[in-house]
Amino acid sequence: MKKSDLWKCNHCDKKKITGLIAGTAIIAAASELLLSLYFVKRTLVRSKAKVEDTMKMAGTDWSAYVSGIREDREWLWQHEHESVTILSRDGLKLSGTMFPVENSRGTVLCLHGYTSNAEQDYTSLARYYMENNFQILLVDHRAHGQSEGTYIGFGILDRYDALKWIEYLNHRFGTEKKILVQGTSMGAATALMLSGLKLPKNVAGIVSDCAFTSPWDVFKSVLKNWYHLPAFPLLHITNWMAKKLAGYDYRSCTAKEEVKKSSVPILLIHGEKDTFVPTSMCEEIYRNCPDAEMQIIAGASHAESFYKDTALYKKRLQEFFVKCEI
């Protein structure tokens, strides 16, 4: 074989290899883009985010509590209640249910978790609060329940909605009526992000049950533990998509940073065996919070703490009421 022929052969091989590498890179990039699009729809878009998937990932066994929750639900809905609505700052109609209590010691604003709703997360806690002479406002987050919205806010948008609900309560009941904010999971992260805003003086305290530090952190944890995928580049691409679609960055507001600015007492509760939102997130928030108490509930999975050790949970709430002077 002539040297010229050998050179042409090697040159062709190099071109083929280069083309193969380029083609592989294009396929990989396209696959990553499609996976990112799936992840964004699965997590942010109301019609695609399913409560069944969330419950599966959370891993909490609710079978032991079903009969008690059903009994509490029957008790709750026998009491006076009414549907209420407000407008968010971006024009969405947000819905809630008010359970007024005459001469109550205060109002509890209840913020539910991701893909859930207020009734599902707060049936038993609502009964406890009402039996302790609190009135209750159960609200559905944007893109949940009866509230409008296409994109889920993960606390970043919902904190402003919660502030609107506080304004509603003050307009209706006056600023002398104290308000306690309680959140579960995404609702807890919302409550902690809310703590960094300028709150009316009658907001007496915040109870956070299994909050995540930030959407970015919890997505990173889910990708690792559930999908067995690295954060890069998937999370970076989905974050860019979230900014384009929903208008916010996963790191633009975080519970772990907002609590540094808090002016109200905070009670942090978290399950010891929570694998969906790791207990380490609660500990990180606690280290950042100037006026916080923390209770880790032994043996409790995600959002299970109230049911796993009801007596301890109620004890910590009673102590917190004293601290909040409510």
CSV table of C-alpha atoms in Angstrom, one decimal, residues 28-29 31-33 35-36 39 216 223 229-241 250:
chain,number,residue,atom,x,y,z
A,28,ALA,CA,-26.5,12.2,24.9
A,29,ALA,CA,-27.4,15.9,24.9
A,31,SER,CA,-31.4,12.5,26.0
A,32,GLU,CA,-30.4,14.8,28.8
A,33,LEU,CA,-32.7,17.5,27.5
A,35,LEU,CA,-35.0,13.7,30.7
A,36,SER,CA,-34.9,17.3,32.0
A,39,PHE,CA,-38.4,16.0,35.3
A,216,TRP,CA,-32.5,22.7,44.7
A,223,LEU,CA,-32.2,12.5,42.0
A,229,LEU,CA,-28.7,10.1,38.9
A,230,PRO,CA,-26.1,12.8,39.5
A,231,ALA,CA,-27.2,16.4,39.9
A,232,PHE,CA,-25.1,17.6,37.0
A,233,PRO,CA,-26.2,18.5,34.3
A,234,LEU,CA,-29.8,17.4,34.8
A,235,LEU,CA,-30.6,19.7,37.7
A,236,HIS,CA,-28.9,22.7,36.1
A,237,ILE,CA,-31.0,22.2,32.9
A,238,THR,CA,-34.3,21.7,34.8
A,239,ASN,CA,-33.5,24.8,36.9
A,240,TRP,CA,-33.1,26.8,33.6
A,241,MET,CA,-36.4,25.4,32.4
A,250,TYR,CA,-34.6,26.7,42.6
